[in-house]
Amino acid sequence: MKIHNFSAGPSILTQEVLLKASEAVLDYNNDGLSLLEISHRSKAFVDIMEKARSLALELLGLEGKGYKALFLQGGASTQFLMVALNLLEKKAAYLNTGTWSDKAIKEAKMHDDIIEVASSKDAGYSYIPKGYEIPSDYDYFHCTSNNTIFGTQMKAFPDSPIPVACDMSSDIFSRSLDFTKFDLIYAGAQKNMGPAGTTLVVVKEDVLGKVSRKIPSMMDYKVHISKGSMFNTPPVFPIYTSMLTLEWLKNLGGIKAIEEINEMKARVMYSEIDLNPLFKGYANKEDRSNMNATFTLVNEDLKETFETMLKEAGISGLNGHRSVGGYRASMYNALPLDSVKALVEVMSELETKA
Ligand SMILES: Cc1ncc(COP(=O)(O)O)c(C=O)c1O
């Protein structure tokens, strides 16, 4: 039976990517060696790293614009700290739109003065604050483009008088944006790129080198840039798999092409949530995420029946985050429209049964 994988992360990868990645584990390029047992300094791997880095910039439209792409370790959570260590001299401004923003703020606060320009914490992070001001005398502004847990997504980004750092872990490469508006973008691989284990960082070089603190080498973007993202042994398999996904996306037509598909999936999903009286969406309508749709059952008595039906239809990974409950349909780039249709079918079948 086909499994429809709505997992929030680690999450679905395309079959094409999984096949190529698994072949490389057994025998990379028919050389008789696994990708996992060759040196990261070998030409074979250096080529993979360079291709992954340049595909990331190309897909974001940032080639030749002063940006560098890095594939680092420690997850997006390490970036909460690294951003502050590299950009924060005196004070920084953060937008608090969810658990991950909150965690980023906590790490930055360890170092200096942080203000929250706005927060939606008081309403369970069910919306994206708007109309706030970003002070021009702060070092940088930090935001989270997509709030994986609550299912909200920033549809517009403020014009910022200061550099912008953005956590795009759960919607990178999913929609067209003017990426030149951002000075630093980071994203854990395990949603729209590959397996867990590497984090993409795209940074404009001219925002670096402005803080007076000594930065430990592993935490210093400039060190990683100077070593071609190979300061230490990189996680070769997650990087190779991410490269395959970026290649797949390029062949599909890039971000514009996937954006259309993602919009279609979101339309199908949200119209069922809105039309079916058994379900209720969690996030504010105008801020709804095209990646993570969060919703609950109006009548909890139907929970068991609904979940049995989901299981029978091969629908997996739909549980909401433990802090929100209910359901969360994660519709990342690799999830086909057919999977969304299968879920919607179960939801409307429940309505006829109830
Ligand atoms: C938006 C966002 N930021 C950060 C993280 C943390 O990522 P990691 O587990 O790679 O540290 C997550 C994880 O789901 C996330 O969704």
PDB file of N, CA, C and O in Angstrom, residues 19 23 37 65 73 83 111 125 170 182 192 241 269 272 274 279 288 303 310 344:
ATOM      1  N   LEU A  19      16.106   6.731  -4.316  1.00  0.00           N
ATOM      2  CA  LEU A  19      16.726   5.678  -5.109  1.00  0.00           C
ATOM      3  C   LEU A  19      18.195   6.001  -5.399  1.00  0.00           C
ATOM      4  O   LEU A  19      19.085   5.178  -5.168  1.00  0.00           O
ATOM      5  N   GLU A  23      21.495   4.046  -3.930  1.00  0.00           N
ATOM      6  CA  GLU A  23      22.508   3.466  -4.835  1.00  0.00           C
ATOM      7  C   GLU A  23      23.905   3.951  -4.442  1.00  0.00           C
ATOM      8  O   GLU A  23      24.871   3.187  -4.444  1.00  0.00           O
ATOM      9  N   GLU A  37      32.213   5.767   2.418  1.00  0.00           N
ATOM     10  CA  GLU A  37      33.554   5.297   2.789  1.00  0.00           C
ATOM     11  C   GLU A  37      34.657   5.960   1.972  1.00  0.00           C
ATOM     12  O   GLU A  37      35.785   5.488   1.951  1.00  0.00           O
ATOM     13  N   LYS A  65      25.764  37.498  -6.266  1.00  0.00           N
ATOM     14  CA  LYS A  65      25.233  38.663  -5.543  1.00  0.00           C
ATOM     15  C   LYS A  65      25.874  38.824  -4.167  1.00  0.00           C
ATOM     16  O   LYS A  65      25.298  39.431  -3.259  1.00  0.00           O
ATOM     17  N   GLN A  73      26.662  21.718  10.443  1.00  0.00           N
ATOM     18  CA  GLN A  73      26.073  20.692  11.314  1.00  0.00           C
ATOM     19  C   GLN A  73      25.432  21.337  12.541  1.00  0.00           C
ATOM     20  O   GLN A  73      25.548  22.526  12.753  1.00  0.00           O
ATOM     21  N   VAL A  83      24.046  32.726  14.666  1.00  0.00           N
ATOM     22  CA  VAL A  83      23.614  34.030  14.131  1.00  0.00           C
ATOM     23  C   VAL A  83      24.011  35.120  15.124  1.00  0.00           C
ATOM     24  O   VAL A  83      24.618  36.131  14.768  1.00  0.00           O
ATOM     25  N   HIS A 111      23.751  36.487  24.958  1.00  0.00           N
ATOM     26  CA  HIS A 111      24.892  37.314  24.576  1.00  0.00           C
ATOM     27  C   HIS A 111      24.665  38.796  24.732  1.00  0.00           C
ATOM     28  O   HIS A 111      25.575  39.527  25.073  1.00  0.00           O
ATOM     29  N   TYR A 125       0.315  31.715  19.326  1.00  0.00           N
ATOM     30  CA  TYR A 125       1.060  31.791  18.053  1.00  0.00           C
ATOM     31  C   TYR A 125       0.191  31.429  16.850  1.00  0.00           C
ATOM     32  O   TYR A 125       0.640  30.801  15.901  1.00  0.00           O
ATOM     33  N   SER A 170      11.417  25.434   7.505  1.00  0.00           N
ATOM     34  CA  SER A 170      10.305  24.627   7.008  1.00  0.00           C
ATOM     35  C   SER A 170       9.629  25.183   5.765  1.00  0.00           C
ATOM     36  O   SER A 170       8.576  24.665   5.375  1.00  0.00           O
ATOM     37  N   PHE A 182      17.133  39.253   2.233  1.00  0.00           N
ATOM     38  CA  PHE A 182      17.676  38.586   3.422  1.00  0.00           C
ATOM     39  C   PHE A 182      19.204  38.602   3.369  1.00  0.00           C
ATOM     40  O   PHE A 182      19.788  38.375   2.306  1.00  0.00           O
ATOM     41  N   ASN A 192      12.585  20.320   3.532  1.00  0.00           N
ATOM     42  CA  ASN A 192      12.487  20.471   2.074  1.00  0.00           C
ATOM     43  C   ASN A 192      13.740  20.059   1.306  1.00  0.00           C
ATOM     44  O   ASN A 192      13.841  20.320   0.122  1.00  0.00           O
ATOM     45  N   THR A 241      22.358  13.875  -0.423  1.00  0.00           N
ATOM     46  CA  THR A 241      20.916  13.739  -0.631  1.00  0.00           C
ATOM     47  C   THR A 241      20.280  15.113  -0.868  1.00  0.00           C
ATOM     48  O   THR A 241      19.386  15.260  -1.705  1.00  0.00           O
ATOM     49  N   MET A 269      -6.301  21.396   0.558  1.00  0.00           N
ATOM     50  CA  MET A 269      -6.304  21.072   1.992  1.00  0.00           C
ATOM     51  C   MET A 269      -7.195  22.046   2.787  1.00  0.00           C
ATOM     52  O   MET A 269      -8.072  21.635   3.541  1.00  0.00           O
ATOM     53  N   GLU A 272     -10.997  21.943   2.275  1.00  0.00           N
ATOM     54  CA  GLU A 272     -11.663  20.858   3.015  1.00  0.00           C
ATOM     55  C   GLU A 272     -11.810  21.238   4.495  1.00  0.00           C
ATOM     56  O   GLU A 272     -12.880  21.046   5.092  1.00  0.00           O
ATOM     57  N   ASP A 274     -12.117  24.144   5.724  1.00  0.00           N
ATOM     58  CA  ASP A 274     -13.135  25.184   5.875  1.00  0.00           C
ATOM     59  C   ASP A 274     -14.548  24.702   5.573  1.00  0.00           C
ATOM     60  O   ASP A 274     -15.514  25.156   6.184  1.00  0.00           O
ATOM     61  N   PHE A 279     -14.207  19.745  11.072  1.00  0.00           N
ATOM     62  CA  PHE A 279     -12.833  20.199  11.330  1.00  0.00           C
ATOM     63  C   PHE A 279     -12.759  21.709  11.500  1.00  0.00           C
ATOM     64  O   PHE A 279     -13.583  22.446  10.966  1.00  0.00           O
ATOM     65  N   ARG A 288      -2.116  31.462   7.099  1.00  0.00           N
ATOM     66  CA  ARG A 288      -1.972  30.005   7.009  1.00  0.00           C
ATOM     67  C   ARG A 288      -0.755  29.581   6.192  1.00  0.00           C
ATOM     68  O   ARG A 288      -0.491  30.131   5.125  1.00  0.00           O
ATOM     69  N   LYS A 303     -12.486  10.922  17.055  1.00  0.00           N
ATOM     70  CA  LYS A 303     -11.027  10.734  16.945  1.00  0.00           C
ATOM     71  C   LYS A 303     -10.649   9.299  16.521  1.00  0.00           C
ATOM     72  O   LYS A 303      -9.888   9.102  15.573  1.00  0.00           O
ATOM     73  N   LEU A 310      -7.688   6.922   8.703  1.00  0.00           N
ATOM     74  CA  LEU A 310      -6.405   7.436   8.198  1.00  0.00           C
ATOM     75  C   LEU A 310      -5.437   6.277   7.989  1.00  0.00           C
ATOM     76  O   LEU A 310      -4.754   6.176   6.966  1.00  0.00           O
ATOM     77  N   VAL A 344      -7.859  14.401   2.040  1.00  0.00           N
ATOM     78  CA  VAL A 344      -9.129  15.130   1.936  1.00  0.00           C
ATOM     79  C   VAL A 344     -10.295  14.148   1.727  1.00  0.00           C
ATOM     80  O   VAL A 344     -11.393  14.335   2.250  1.00  0.00           O
TER      81      VAL A 344
END
